């Protein structure tokens, strides 16, 4: 049997720096766990624009459709700020999401005990936090028509349309129920059914999917504004949260910050199953290209490495190996390993990107 395939798109800024550490981790699993991947690499974002005049070449898009999973670093940077909208680095990322039809965006908010002091919330509220937000990613108000700015009665009017079909809600709900089953079997769906028809439909469809196929999962519903309050009041009441594109954008950023640094946050975007049963998938850190620290060896590679852990779990059914990798990261943090973004007021000498990779590999070795 051939090895599972990975396409690495490191991108711009600190993308290639953090991805170098992920490549070492991938090699470790090949060498030490008999879990080898066929890895190919290509360009995305500003790097692709520099080489080809577009932020994602058609050949790269075709490769992304072929592989078992895509790992992406980050795109963008000041050099590209004045480019036409159609060729901006972010367009490469959007094209990947759109053409791979990655409709379920998974954003875990996990607070490692060693970093609980970094949260803006009290330590006891966030310590041990482990929740997952599933955001619908390819529909809703960011895509709905009509949209635009037009004149009415001599005034400009801005229009966006929140639109969801049953099928779009159903597939996002199924992804979230499946995930809940792999975790603690608990799902909370958030919308605004009190004031939005699309919210009423959302709630109905989630209930229908629940009754038809997932009655074993404990389902609750919450208005999204209350959800925002509850996330900062008592986040540990949640396990998996399902929500739409707009509310998910806001709620996932809010939940993410419960955990402290942007350098710690992974994400997965999943689509429909391919012929081999694996979902179309792209894994990427939540952070951007961090131009302020690019090229200085200061970037925290953990978000990108945790994204690979998500790939092990959700694309390759290697939950135990994903646990091993996450435990190695938890251990190095507990032992005091810190990149600059994780330094507390007590100070100390931060590790470089590569040094953080070194200690994580050592912890992986120690796990054998
Ligand atoms: P950013 O996430 O790049 O950086 C925000 C702050 O967090 C910076 O101070 C940065 O140094 C720090 N930071 C981010 N990741 C870090 C890491 N791994 N280790 C240590 N510190 C880290 O966001 P920004 O500054 O708003 O955007 C910079 C560029 O990235 C822009 O061009 C933006 O469009 C792009 N961007 C890309 C993505 C993506 O590729 N998915 C996401 C967000 C922003």
Coordinates of N, CA, C and O and ligand atoms in Angstrom, one line a residue, residues 14 74-77 90 93 262-263 284 286-293 299-300 341, ligand 1:
X14 N 6.5 33.9 8.3 CA 6.9 32.8 9.2 C 6.4 31.5 8.8 O 6.8 30.4 9.3
X74 N 1.3 30.0 6.2 CA 0.5 31.3 6.4 C 0.8 32.1 5.1 O 1.8 31.9 4.4
X75 N -0.1 33.0 4.8 CA 0.1 33.8 3.6 C 0.0 35.3 3.9 O -0.6 35.7 4.9
X76 N 0.6 36.1 3.0 CA 0.4 37.6 3.2 C 1.7 38.3 3.7 O 2.7 37.6 4.0
X77 N 1.6 39.6 3.6 CA 2.7 40.4 4.1 C 2.7 41.8 3.5 O 2.0 42.0 2.5
X90 N -4.2 36.3 0.1 CA -5.3 35.6 0.7 C -6.2 34.9 -0.3 O -7.0 34.0 0.0
X93 N -5.6 31.3 -0.6 CA -6.2 30.5 0.5 C -7.7 30.3 0.2 O -8.2 29.2 0.4
X262 N -1.7 33.4 20.0 CA -2.0 33.0 18.6 C -1.0 31.9 18.1 O -1.4 31.2 17.3
X263 N 0.1 31.9 18.7 CA 1.1 30.9 18.2 C 0.8 29.5 18.7 O 1.6 28.6 18.4
X284 N -4.1 24.1 9.0 CA -3.3 25.3 9.1 C -3.4 26.0 10.4 O -4.4 25.9 11.1
X286 N -3.9 29.1 13.0 CA -4.8 30.2 12.9 C -4.0 31.6 12.6 O -4.6 32.5 11.9
X287 N -2.8 31.6 13.0 CA -2.0 32.9 12.9 C -1.7 33.2 11.4 O -1.7 32.3 10.5
X288 N -1.3 34.4 11.2 CA -0.9 34.9 9.9 C 0.6 34.8 9.7 O 1.3 34.0 10.4
X289 N 1.2 35.6 8.8 CA 2.6 35.4 8.4 C 3.5 36.2 9.3 O 4.7 36.2 9.1
X290 N 3.0 36.9 10.3 CA 3.7 37.7 11.3 C 5.0 38.4 10.7 O 6.1 38.1 11.1
X291 N 4.8 39.4 9.9 CA 5.9 40.1 9.3 C 6.8 40.7 10.3 O 8.0 40.8 10.0
X292 N 6.3 41.1 11.5 CA 7.1 41.7 12.5 C 8.2 40.8 13.0 O 9.2 41.3 13.6
X293 N 8.1 39.5 12.9 CA 9.1 38.6 13.4 C 9.7 37.7 12.4 O 10.5 36.8 12.7
X299 N 9.5 32.7 15.7 CA 8.1 32.2 15.6 C 7.9 30.9 16.4 O 8.8 30.1 16.4
X300 N 6.7 30.9 17.0 CA 6.3 29.6 17.7 C 5.8 28.6 16.7 O 4.8 28.9 16.1
X341 N 6.7 34.5 22.3 CA 5.3 34.9 22.5 C 4.7 34.3 23.7 O 3.6 34.7 24.2
Ligands
LIG1 P1 -0.5 37.7 12.4 O1 -1.2 36.5 13.0 O2 0.5 37.4 11.4 O3 0.3 38.4 13.7 C1 -0.3 39.0 14.8 C2 0.7 39.1 15.9 O4 0.9 37.8 16.5 C3 2.1 39.6 15.5 O5 2.6 40.4 16.5 C4 2.9 38.3 15.3 O6 4.3 38.5 15.5 C5 2.3 37.4 16.4 N1 2.4 36.0 16.0 C6 1.6 35.4 15.1 N2 1.9 34.1 14.9 C7 2.9 33.9 15.8 C8 3.8 32.7 16.0 N3 3.6 31.5 15.4 N4 4.7 32.9 17.0 C9 4.9 34.0 17.6 N5 4.2 35.1 17.4 C10 3.2 35.1 16.4 O7 -1.6 38.7 12.0 P2 -1.4 40.1 11.3 O8 -0.2 40.8 11.8 O9 -2.7 40.8 11.4 O10 -1.2 39.8 9.7 C11 0.0 39.7 9.1 C12 -0.2 39.2 7.7 O11 -0.7 37.8 7.7 C13 -1.2 40.0 6.9 O12 -0.7 40.0 5.6 C14 -2.5 39.2 7.0 O13 -3.3 39.4 5.9 C15 -1.9 37.8 7.0 N6 -2.8 36.8 7.6 C16 -2.8 35.5 7.1 C17 -3.5 34.5 7.7 C18 -3.4 33.1 7.1 O14 -2.5 32.9 6.3 N7 -4.3 32.2 7.4 C19 -4.2 34.8 8.8 C20 -4.2 36.0 9.4 C21 -3.5 37.0 8.8

